[in-house]
Amino acid sequence: MTISPATEQHYSKAVIEHGYDEVADAYLAWSAPRPTLTRAGYVDRLLENLPKGAKVLELGCGAGVPSTQKLVSGGMSVTGVDISGAQIALARKHVPEATLIHSDMMKLEFEQATFDAVVGFYSIFHLPKDEQGIMIERVQMWLKEGGWFLCNFNSQEGEFVRENWLKPEVTMISAGLGVEGTREMFQKHGQLLTMVEDEVAVEKVGSHEEHFHWIFAKKSSHRQ
């Protein structure tokens, strides 16, 4: 697998959708047995702060394991969204209790104050950089007052292409604003979100380490 800066020609959501469709089974086999301790710990904390039956939106639910399953087993009413139809098909097998939507997250429409929590694990950074702030604004709108937002971002700034990702001739794309850029994005676009946790965590991915920027925030009634 090679990683290189993305070009305007490369950065296409169709490429991302196709990539996750192509590697759906391989990605499940690779990722499901090794959920990161960081994510698992944050999901536990989220569940501790939500009542049974709370409405949770998961942006980029993938095959529904492990996070969607854990949220459902914790008594949450989960709506999962993914750009990949193949991933949604797998999620329907793993979490039939969840409401599952095949869609680009930027095309979602919900009423204000619909959800008690919104989560996005390894997903929002697949949006182009200029759409990530827009998504934060929408999440803020969709959350009820006192609702929670749990997500992670690339810690590096730039747009990145991974060639031969999990399978030959499969391309995957991501984008990041860097740690300070992400914080500035929240200050600008998430003014009702109060940071509870803001950390860069080191995670083992296969044989190498990756750094992800984790945000755990709560919606308040006044601007920060």
XYZ file of C-alpha atoms in Angstrom, residues 98-217:
120
model
C -30.823 -0.523 13.688
C -32.279 1.863 11.124
C -29.757 1.790 8.268
C -29.396 4.327 5.456
C -27.242 4.075 2.336
C -26.190 7.669 1.708
C -23.437 10.231 1.543
C -23.617 11.779 5.032
C -23.698 15.247 3.449
C -27.073 14.415 1.881
C -28.761 13.584 5.182
C -31.689 15.665 6.381
C -33.041 15.512 9.932
C -35.124 17.844 12.063
C -33.398 19.990 14.652
C -32.849 18.312 18.027
C -33.504 14.806 16.701
C -30.660 12.894 18.387
C -29.295 12.409 21.879
C -25.879 11.591 20.426
C -24.036 11.560 17.112
C -20.908 9.464 16.557
C -18.485 9.322 13.661
C -15.645 6.794 13.846
C -13.008 6.976 11.079
C -15.602 8.476 8.739
C -15.837 12.278 8.766
C -12.262 12.514 7.536
C -13.386 10.951 4.267
C -15.191 14.211 3.522
C -13.247 16.912 1.679
C -11.814 19.445 4.104
C -14.308 22.156 3.158
C -17.256 19.845 3.973
C -16.067 18.780 7.416
C -17.004 22.089 9.049
C -20.411 22.005 7.368
C -20.969 18.543 8.827
C -20.071 19.820 12.324
C -22.695 22.565 11.948
C -25.310 20.003 10.945
C -24.428 17.647 13.780
C -24.775 20.545 16.201
C -28.238 21.277 14.777
C -29.354 17.635 14.870
C -28.349 17.200 18.518
C -30.713 17.871 21.373
C -29.535 20.259 24.064
C -27.257 18.238 26.335
C -26.605 15.761 23.504
C -23.199 14.231 22.829
C -20.893 14.242 19.813
C -18.117 11.620 19.665
C -15.828 11.506 16.646
C -12.256 11.295 15.404
C -10.246 13.041 12.707
C -6.934 12.804 10.915
C -4.206 14.358 13.034
C -2.250 15.423 9.953
C -3.128 18.236 7.598
C -3.632 17.437 3.927
C -5.508 15.166 1.542
C -4.228 11.625 1.245
C -4.629 8.756 -1.220
C -3.959 5.143 -0.281
C -3.401 2.955 -3.314
C -3.891 -0.831 -3.178
C -5.823 -0.403 0.061
C -6.543 -3.896 1.480
C -6.867 -5.195 -2.094
C -4.998 -4.557 -5.351
C -6.263 -1.624 -7.399
C -8.452 -0.271 -4.575
C -7.994 3.411 -3.742
C -9.033 5.144 -0.528
C -9.003 8.871 0.206
C -9.053 10.926 3.404
C -8.473 14.530 4.409
C -7.411 16.347 7.549
C -7.032 19.879 8.828
C -4.395 18.943 11.411
C -4.991 19.055 15.158
C -5.050 22.841 15.469
C -7.073 23.157 12.265
C -9.710 20.766 13.634
C -9.904 22.729 16.879
C -10.347 25.948 14.908
C -13.053 24.238 12.847
C -14.985 23.399 16.030
C -14.592 26.958 17.307
C -16.042 28.297 14.064
C -18.661 25.692 13.203
C -19.445 24.054 16.558
C -19.955 26.986 18.870
C -22.609 25.183 20.911
C -20.339 22.170 21.466
C -18.378 22.125 24.715
C -15.251 19.968 24.580
C -15.135 17.278 27.266
C -12.184 15.421 25.735
C -9.771 16.587 23.045
C -6.821 14.248 22.554
C -4.517 12.722 19.993
C -4.367 8.968 20.535
C -1.832 6.541 19.101
C -3.417 3.412 17.650
C -1.868 0.275 16.234
C -3.113 -0.354 12.705
C -1.638 -3.587 11.420
C 2.111 -3.323 11.753
C 2.290 0.459 12.096
C 1.032 3.240 14.342
C -1.446 5.944 13.415
C -2.416 9.086 15.288
C -6.078 10.114 15.413
C -7.573 13.248 16.932
C -10.522 12.365 19.176
C -13.245 14.801 20.189
C -15.930 14.138 22.817
C -18.238 17.129 23.162
